mmCIF file of C-alpha atoms in Angstrom:
data_model
loop_
_atom_site.group_PDB
_atom_site.id
_atom_site.type_symbol
_atom_site.label_atom_id
_atom_site.label_comp_id
_atom_site.label_asym_id
_atom_site.label_seq_id
_atom_site.Cartn_x
_atom_site.Cartn_y
_atom_site.Cartn_z
ATOM 1 C CA UNK A 25 0.000 0.000 0.000
ATOM 2 C CA UNK A 26 1.266 3.422 -0.929
ATOM 3 C CA UNK A 27 1.122 5.936 1.877
ATOM 4 C CA UNK A 28 -0.990 8.969 1.017
ATOM 5 C CA UNK A 29 0.855 11.221 3.432
ATOM 6 C CA UNK A 30 4.587 11.666 2.946
ATOM 7 C CA UNK A 31 7.278 13.786 4.503
ATOM 8 C CA UNK A 32 7.249 17.174 2.831
ATOM 9 C CA UNK A 33 10.433 18.642 1.335
ATOM 10 C CA UNK A 34 11.659 21.961 2.656
ATOM 11 C CA UNK A 35 9.390 24.973 2.373
ATOM 12 C CA UNK A 36 11.626 26.411 -0.342
ATOM 13 C CA UNK A 37 9.604 24.565 -3.005
ATOM 14 C CA UNK A 38 6.014 24.442 -1.724
ATOM 15 C CA UNK A 39 4.398 24.232 -5.161
ATOM 16 C CA UNK A 40 6.127 20.980 -6.140
ATOM 17 C CA UNK A 41 5.478 19.506 -2.675
ATOM 18 C CA UNK A 42 1.783 20.359 -2.858
ATOM 19 C CA UNK A 43 1.480 18.925 -6.378
ATOM 20 C CA UNK A 44 3.148 15.644 -5.419
ATOM 21 C CA UNK A 45 0.989 15.177 -2.328
ATOM 22 C CA UNK A 46 -2.183 16.122 -4.146
ATOM 23 C CA UNK A 47 -1.445 13.507 -6.793
ATOM 24 C CA UNK A 48 -1.019 10.865 -4.085
ATOM 25 C CA UNK A 49 -4.147 11.961 -2.283
ATOM 26 C CA UNK A 50 -6.212 11.588 -5.474
ATOM 27 C CA UNK A 51 -5.299 7.898 -5.698
ATOM 28 C CA UNK A 52 -8.587 6.746 -4.171
ATOM 29 C CA UNK A 53 -9.767 3.181 -3.749
ATOM 30 C CA UNK A 54 -11.568 1.412 -6.578
ATOM 31 C CA UNK A 55 -14.853 1.277 -4.679
ATOM 32 C CA UNK A 56 -15.540 4.770 -3.439
ATOM 33 C CA UNK A 57 -19.196 4.018 -2.746
ATOM 34 C CA UNK A 58 -18.281 1.291 -0.252
ATOM 35 C CA UNK A 59 -15.694 3.590 1.319
ATOM 36 C CA UNK A 60 -18.223 6.377 1.762
ATOM 37 C CA UNK A 61 -20.777 4.022 3.278
ATOM 38 C CA UNK A 62 -18.283 2.671 5.803
ATOM 39 C CA UNK A 63 -17.316 6.154 6.946
ATOM 40 C CA UNK A 64 -20.979 7.086 7.124
ATOM 41 C CA UNK A 65 -21.662 4.097 9.376
ATOM 42 C CA UNK A 66 -18.663 5.006 11.536
ATOM 43 C CA UNK A 67 -19.895 8.593 11.804
ATOM 44 C CA UNK A 68 -23.304 7.420 12.982
ATOM 45 C CA UNK A 69 -21.719 5.039 15.491
ATOM 46 C CA UNK A 70 -19.397 7.642 16.999
ATOM 47 C CA UNK A 71 -22.042 10.358 17.245
ATOM 48 C CA UNK A 72 -23.808 8.101 19.742
ATOM 49 C CA UNK A 73 -20.707 7.692 21.889
ATOM 50 C CA UNK A 74 -20.639 9.481 25.231
ATOM 51 C CA UNK A 75 -17.362 9.630 27.124
ATOM 52 C CA UNK A 76 -17.620 7.979 30.558
ATOM 53 C CA UNK A 77 -17.146 9.954 33.717
ATOM 54 C CA UNK A 78 -13.554 9.753 34.951
ATOM 55 C CA UNK A 79 -11.546 10.632 38.027
ATOM 56 C CA UNK A 80 -10.619 13.810 36.147
ATOM 57 C CA UNK A 81 -14.230 15.014 36.398
ATOM 58 C CA UNK A 82 -14.252 14.323 40.121
ATOM 59 C CA UNK A 83 -10.964 16.181 40.523
ATOM 60 C CA UNK A 84 -12.194 19.287 38.692
ATOM 61 C CA UNK A 85 -15.422 19.342 40.686
ATOM 62 C CA UNK A 86 -13.486 18.986 43.912
ATOM 63 C CA UNK A 87 -11.304 21.932 42.974
ATOM 64 C CA UNK A 88 -14.151 24.218 41.934
ATOM 65 C CA UNK A 89 -16.895 23.426 44.442
ATOM 66 C CA UNK A 90 -15.594 25.695 47.215
ATOM 67 C CA UNK A 91 -14.686 29.236 46.216
ATOM 68 C CA UNK A 92 -13.389 29.942 49.710
ATOM 69 C CA UNK A 93 -10.356 27.738 49.096
ATOM 70 C CA UNK A 94 -11.457 25.024 51.534
ATOM 71 C CA UNK A 95 -11.087 22.269 48.963
ATOM 72 C CA UNK A 96 -7.584 23.320 48.006
ATOM 73 C CA UNK A 97 -6.610 23.295 51.658
ATOM 74 C CA UNK A 98 -7.955 19.753 52.020
ATOM 75 C CA UNK A 99 -5.947 18.698 48.965
ATOM 76 C CA UNK A 100 -2.817 20.313 50.330
ATOM 77 C CA UNK A 101 -2.504 22.775 47.433
ATOM 78 C CA UNK A 102 -1.650 26.223 48.792
ATOM 79 C CA UNK A 103 -3.197 29.218 47.037
ATOM 80 C CA UNK A 104 0.215 30.654 46.193
ATOM 81 C CA UNK A 105 1.201 27.486 44.358
ATOM 82 C CA UNK A 106 -1.779 27.536 41.975
ATOM 83 C CA UNK A 107 -3.212 29.869 39.364
ATOM 84 C CA UNK A 108 -6.164 30.644 41.620
ATOM 85 C CA UNK A 109 -4.701 33.831 43.060
ATOM 86 C CA UNK A 110 -7.312 36.369 44.074
ATOM 87 C CA UNK A 111 -10.017 34.958 41.838
ATOM 88 C CA UNK A 112 -10.778 31.351 42.858
ATOM 89 C CA UNK A 113 -13.406 31.032 40.119
ATOM 90 C CA UNK A 114 -10.654 31.069 37.475
ATOM 91 C CA UNK A 115 -8.656 28.176 38.900
ATOM 92 C CA UNK A 116 -8.450 25.161 36.595
ATOM 93 C CA UNK A 117 -5.905 22.929 34.979
ATOM 94 C CA UNK A 118 -4.639 24.227 31.645
ATOM 95 C CA UNK A 119 -6.559 22.740 28.740
ATOM 96 C CA UNK A 120 -5.507 21.333 25.385
ATOM 97 C CA UNK A 121 -7.077 19.240 22.633
ATOM 98 C CA UNK A 122 -5.765 16.930 19.922
ATOM 99 C CA UNK A 123 -7.362 15.798 16.668
ATOM 100 C CA UNK A 124 -7.706 12.119 15.858
ATOM 101 C CA UNK A 125 -8.363 12.515 12.143
ATOM 102 C CA UNK A 126 -9.516 9.245 10.575
ATOM 103 C CA UNK A 127 -9.874 8.302 6.925
ATOM 104 C CA UNK A 128 -10.147 5.097 4.930
ATOM 105 C CA UNK A 129 -6.992 3.807 3.278
ATOM 106 C CA UNK A 130 -6.704 2.207 -0.115
ATOM 107 C CA UNK A 131 -6.865 -1.232 1.484
ATOM 108 C CA UNK A 132 -10.086 -0.403 3.305
ATOM 109 C CA UNK A 133 -8.530 0.002 6.756
ATOM 110 C CA UNK A 134 -9.051 3.015 8.983
ATOM 111 C CA UNK A 135 -5.979 5.210 9.280
ATOM 112 C CA UNK A 136 -5.033 8.132 11.497
ATOM 113 C CA UNK A 137 -2.970 11.215 10.669
ATOM 114 C CA UNK A 138 0.144 11.690 12.822
ATOM 115 C CA UNK A 139 2.997 14.165 12.886
ATOM 116 C CA UNK A 140 6.595 14.257 13.979
ATOM 117 C CA UNK A 141 7.214 17.391 15.997
ATOM 118 C CA UNK A 142 9.971 19.803 15.110
ATOM 119 C CA UNK A 143 13.337 19.055 16.709
ATOM 120 C CA UNK A 144 13.569 22.772 17.536
ATOM 121 C CA UNK A 145 10.642 22.770 19.960
ATOM 122 C CA UNK A 146 11.385 23.155 23.660
ATOM 123 C CA UNK A 147 9.133 20.270 24.739
ATOM 124 C CA UNK A 148 8.542 16.851 23.153
ATOM 125 C CA UNK A 149 10.885 17.768 20.300
ATOM 126 C CA UNK A 150 11.147 15.172 17.554
ATOM 127 C CA UNK A 151 8.378 13.042 19.058
ATOM 128 C CA UNK A 152 5.359 11.620 17.255
ATOM 129 C CA UNK A 153 2.127 13.347 18.170
ATOM 130 C CA UNK A 154 -1.412 14.047 17.078
ATOM 131 C CA UNK A 155 -2.180 17.492 15.654
ATOM 132 C CA UNK A 156 -3.320 19.748 18.485
ATOM 133 C CA UNK A 157 -2.321 22.158 21.215
ATOM 134 C CA UNK A 158 -3.402 24.412 24.043
ATOM 135 C CA UNK A 159 -6.789 26.070 24.172
ATOM 136 C CA UNK A 160 -6.933 29.754 23.277
ATOM 137 C CA UNK A 161 -9.399 32.394 24.375
ATOM 138 C CA UNK A 162 -11.266 32.492 21.065
ATOM 139 C CA UNK A 163 -11.902 28.741 20.935
ATOM 140 C CA UNK A 164 -15.552 27.803 21.360
ATOM 141 C CA UNK A 165 -14.862 24.265 22.583
ATOM 142 C CA UNK A 166 -12.366 21.396 22.449
ATOM 143 C CA UNK A 167 -13.262 20.589 18.840
ATOM 144 C CA UNK A 168 -12.520 24.176 17.871
ATOM 145 C CA UNK A 169 -9.121 23.964 19.583
ATOM 146 C CA UNK A 170 -8.182 20.682 17.902
ATOM 147 C CA UNK A 171 -9.214 21.682 14.371
ATOM 148 C CA UNK A 172 -7.643 25.147 14.659
ATOM 149 C CA UNK A 173 -4.348 23.646 15.749
ATOM 150 C CA UNK A 174 -4.488 21.049 12.959
ATOM 151 C CA UNK A 175 -4.910 23.822 10.416
ATOM 152 C CA UNK A 176 -1.983 25.751 11.896
ATOM 153 C CA UNK A 177 0.305 22.708 12.027
ATOM 154 C CA UNK A 178 -0.486 20.734 8.853
ATOM 155 C CA UNK A 179 -2.813 22.931 6.791
ATOM 156 C CA UNK A 180 -5.915 20.782 7.389
ATOM 157 C CA UNK A 181 -8.933 22.999 6.708
ATOM 158 C CA UNK A 182 -11.522 22.517 9.499
ATOM 159 C CA UNK A 183 -14.281 22.404 6.876
ATOM 160 C CA UNK A 184 -12.884 19.064 5.661
ATOM 161 C CA UNK A 185 -13.188 17.438 9.102
ATOM 162 C CA UNK A 186 -16.495 16.058 10.354
ATOM 163 C CA UNK A 187 -16.116 16.139 14.144
ATOM 164 C CA UNK A 188 -18.131 13.218 15.500
ATOM 165 C CA UNK A 189 -17.254 12.871 19.190
ATOM 166 C CA UNK A 190 -14.790 13.615 21.968
ATOM 167 C CA UNK A 191 -13.169 11.132 24.314
ATOM 168 C CA UNK A 192 -12.575 11.444 28.035
ATOM 169 C CA UNK A 193 -9.697 13.779 28.975
ATOM 170 C CA UNK A 194 -6.130 12.582 29.492
ATOM 171 C CA UNK A 195 -3.487 14.052 31.772
ATOM 172 C CA UNK A 196 -0.191 14.976 30.103
ATOM 173 C CA UNK A 197 3.146 14.771 31.904
ATOM 174 C CA UNK A 198 3.062 18.558 32.259
ATOM 175 C CA UNK A 199 -0.404 18.328 33.889
ATOM 176 C CA UNK A 200 -2.338 19.530 30.857
ATOM 177 C CA UNK A 201 -5.944 18.392 30.549
ATOM 178 C CA UNK A 202 -5.892 16.968 27.013
ATOM 179 C CA UNK A 203 -9.182 16.156 25.270
ATOM 180 C CA UNK A 204 -9.017 13.874 22.199
ATOM 181 C CA UNK A 205 -11.407 14.943 19.438
ATOM 182 C CA UNK A 206 -12.319 12.372 16.764
ATOM 183 C CA UNK A 207 -12.959 13.706 13.269
ATOM 184 C CA UNK A 208 -13.629 11.984 9.931
ATOM 185 C CA UNK A 209 -11.861 13.048 6.747
ATOM 186 C CA UNK A 210 -14.373 11.942 4.114
ATOM 187 C CA UNK A 211 -12.777 13.689 1.140
ATOM 188 C CA UNK A 212 -9.125 12.848 1.538
ATOM 189 C CA UNK A 213 -8.170 14.064 -1.949
ATOM 190 C CA UNK A 214 -9.173 17.574 -0.876
ATOM 191 C CA UNK A 215 -6.547 17.589 1.879
ATOM 192 C CA UNK A 216 -3.353 19.185 0.596
ATOM 193 C CA UNK A 217 -0.921 19.109 3.552
ATOM 194 C CA UNK A 218 1.132 22.212 4.248
ATOM 195 C CA UNK A 219 3.451 21.823 7.218
ATOM 196 C CA UNK A 220 4.380 24.580 9.640
ATOM 197 C CA UNK A 221 8.161 23.964 9.925
ATOM 198 C CA UNK A 222 8.315 25.713 13.295
ATOM 199 C CA UNK A 223 6.118 22.981 14.773
ATOM 200 C CA UNK A 224 6.125 19.943 12.477
ATOM 201 C CA UNK A 225 8.880 18.114 10.603
ATOM 202 C CA UNK A 226 6.892 15.269 9.074
ATOM 203 C CA UNK A 227 3.362 14.048 8.511
ATOM 204 C CA UNK A 228 2.433 10.402 8.097
ATOM 205 C CA UNK A 229 -0.421 8.006 8.703
ATOM 206 C CA UNK A 230 -0.790 4.710 10.527
ATOM 207 C CA UNK A 231 -3.486 2.031 10.817
ATOM 208 C CA UNK A 232 -5.680 2.735 13.811
ATOM 209 C CA UNK A 233 -6.199 -0.945 14.602
ATOM 210 C CA UNK A 234 -2.500 -1.454 15.358
ATOM 211 C CA UNK A 235 -3.092 0.186 18.732
ATOM 212 C CA UNK A 236 -5.274 -2.739 19.801
ATOM 213 C CA UNK A 237 -2.744 -5.415 18.896
ATOM 214 C CA UNK A 238 0.000 -6.759 21.129
ATOM 215 C CA UNK A 239 2.547 -6.478 18.317
ATOM 216 C CA UNK A 240 5.646 -4.316 18.018
ATOM 217 C CA UNK A 241 4.798 -3.016 21.477
ATOM 218 C CA UNK A 242 6.555 -2.736 24.808
ATOM 219 C CA UNK A 243 5.726 -1.075 28.119
ATOM 220 C CA UNK A 244 7.358 0.683 31.021
ATOM 221 C CA UNK A 245 5.853 0.841 34.479
ATOM 222 C CA UNK A 246 5.808 4.248 36.140
ATOM 223 C CA UNK A 247 4.370 5.623 39.358
ATOM 224 C CA UNK A 248 2.434 8.854 39.983
ATOM 225 C CA UNK A 249 1.161 9.856 43.400
ATOM 226 C CA UNK A 250 1.703 6.318 44.750
ATOM 227 C CA UNK A 251 -0.292 4.793 41.872
ATOM 228 C CA UNK A 252 1.368 2.624 39.237
ATOM 229 C CA UNK A 253 0.538 2.977 35.553
ATOM 230 C CA UNK A 254 1.896 1.811 32.191
ATOM 231 C CA UNK A 255 3.486 3.766 29.349
ATOM 232 C CA UNK A 256 3.080 2.053 25.978
ATOM 233 C CA UNK A 257 5.605 2.163 23.123
ATOM 234 C CA UNK A 258 4.669 1.142 19.566
ATOM 235 C CA UNK A 259 7.265 0.678 16.825
ATOM 236 C CA UNK A 260 5.848 1.542 13.406
ATOM 237 C CA UNK A 261 7.614 1.206 10.066
ATOM 238 C CA UNK A 262 6.689 2.631 6.671
ATOM 239 C CA UNK A 263 8.527 1.865 3.448
ATOM 240 C CA UNK A 264 11.320 4.308 4.262
ATOM 241 C CA UNK A 265 10.823 5.450 7.861
ATOM 242 C CA UNK A 266 10.640 4.101 11.372
ATOM 243 C CA UNK A 267 8.611 5.845 14.082
ATOM 244 C CA UNK A 268 8.193 5.392 17.813
ATOM 245 C CA UNK A 269 4.682 6.198 19.004
ATOM 246 C CA UNK A 270 4.550 6.307 22.778
ATOM 247 C CA UNK A 271 3.351 8.012 25.945
ATOM 248 C CA UNK A 272 0.293 10.218 25.821
ATOM 249 C CA UNK A 273 -0.154 9.830 22.061
ATOM 250 C CA UNK A 274 -0.085 6.039 22.312
ATOM 251 C CA UNK A 275 -2.499 6.073 25.250
ATOM 252 C CA UNK A 276 -4.971 8.274 23.394
ATOM 253 C CA UNK A 277 -4.816 6.110 20.266
ATOM 254 C CA UNK A 278 -5.353 2.926 22.282
ATOM 255 C CA UNK A 279 -8.497 4.466 23.708
ATOM 256 C CA UNK A 280 -9.657 5.803 20.326
ATOM 257 C CA UNK A 281 -9.170 2.415 18.669
ATOM 258 C CA UNK A 282 -11.112 0.728 21.485
ATOM 259 C CA UNK A 283 -14.046 3.090 20.927
ATOM 260 C CA UNK A 284 -13.975 2.881 17.126
ATOM 261 C CA UNK A 285 -13.642 -0.919 16.934
ATOM 262 C CA UNK A 286 -15.805 -1.466 20.019
ATOM 263 C CA UNK A 287 -13.391 -3.878 21.670
ATOM 264 C CA UNK A 288 -10.609 -3.625 24.269
ATOM 265 C CA UNK A 289 -6.918 -3.930 23.404
ATOM 266 C CA UNK A 290 -5.192 -7.308 23.553
ATOM 267 C CA UNK A 291 -3.111 -6.091 26.511
ATOM 268 C CA UNK A 292 -3.473 -4.258 29.815
ATOM 269 C CA UNK A 293 -3.828 -0.456 29.474
ATOM 270 C CA UNK A 294 -3.508 0.708 33.106
ATOM 271 C CA UNK A 295 -3.707 4.484 32.637
ATOM 272 C CA UNK A 296 -2.707 6.872 35.462
ATOM 273 C CA UNK A 297 -5.339 8.062 37.907
ATOM 274 C CA UNK A 298 -5.810 11.820 37.982
ATOM 275 C CA UNK A 299 -4.346 13.269 41.169
ATOM 276 C CA UNK A 300 -2.643 16.536 42.060
ATOM 277 C CA UNK A 301 0.496 16.668 44.192
ATOM 278 C CA UNK A 302 0.766 18.737 47.344
ATOM 279 C CA UNK A 303 2.299 21.668 45.460
ATOM 280 C CA UNK A 304 1.501 22.518 41.852
ATOM 281 C CA UNK A 305 3.591 25.015 39.903
ATOM 282 C CA UNK A 306 4.919 25.517 36.373
ATOM 283 C CA UNK A 307 7.732 23.031 36.962
ATOM 284 C CA UNK A 308 5.523 20.172 38.157
ATOM 285 C CA UNK A 309 5.950 17.168 35.834
ATOM 286 C CA UNK A 310 4.424 13.697 36.022
ATOM 287 C CA UNK A 311 7.318 11.233 36.026
#
């Protein structure tokens, strides 16, 4: 199978890059009617999905329920160590969203768009990630954040993405509340990737179902707030490249694949439980 999303050459020749990618993107499967029907069925299935309540919801309620700072005192989080300051109503964990953009490959499998972050970034440089980023003031919701960031990073026009559902939030190592947003790319030939070199070095795609299989996978056990959890590492090879998909991105894709295929992975997930340490500041990192 020929990958429809390749690494882009340098930005010095954008016209040739765009033409080459557009040609690849127009190589659709021989049975477009069947493809469209499958994505339609998936859209209907996912629109009915409702993310379950998690310990994250309980944590946020516990933080916000007492504006007189009683809850923070019970949790051992001093006012000076949080962003609450003089206005307790504004205290919350920083929010972000990522886009799980799915489309149907030439072989009929569901595939997800991934990126390799720029090696010049200060955090997670050179790592594989989903398009996305922190919420901004003008964003209406998590879907707005995810699609805006995807447009900024890889040139994916939000009008091409049919947002169908959101998953439960995940906690990043830097204590960001990350919400995965699932979107369907029905018209893949209309997507002409344009990478932002300040943020993204490469764009590629991978089969979503691989994140349910106990193949090319390994784990590391970690501990956060006296609770053990697993970090998953997936090795993925294309014709010319090798990628390591791990950590938060791997955890999100395991969950997304479980929801899409309506079955659990063939291995133990064991995600971290959402807890805050006694002191929270800008340098707090989940190890």
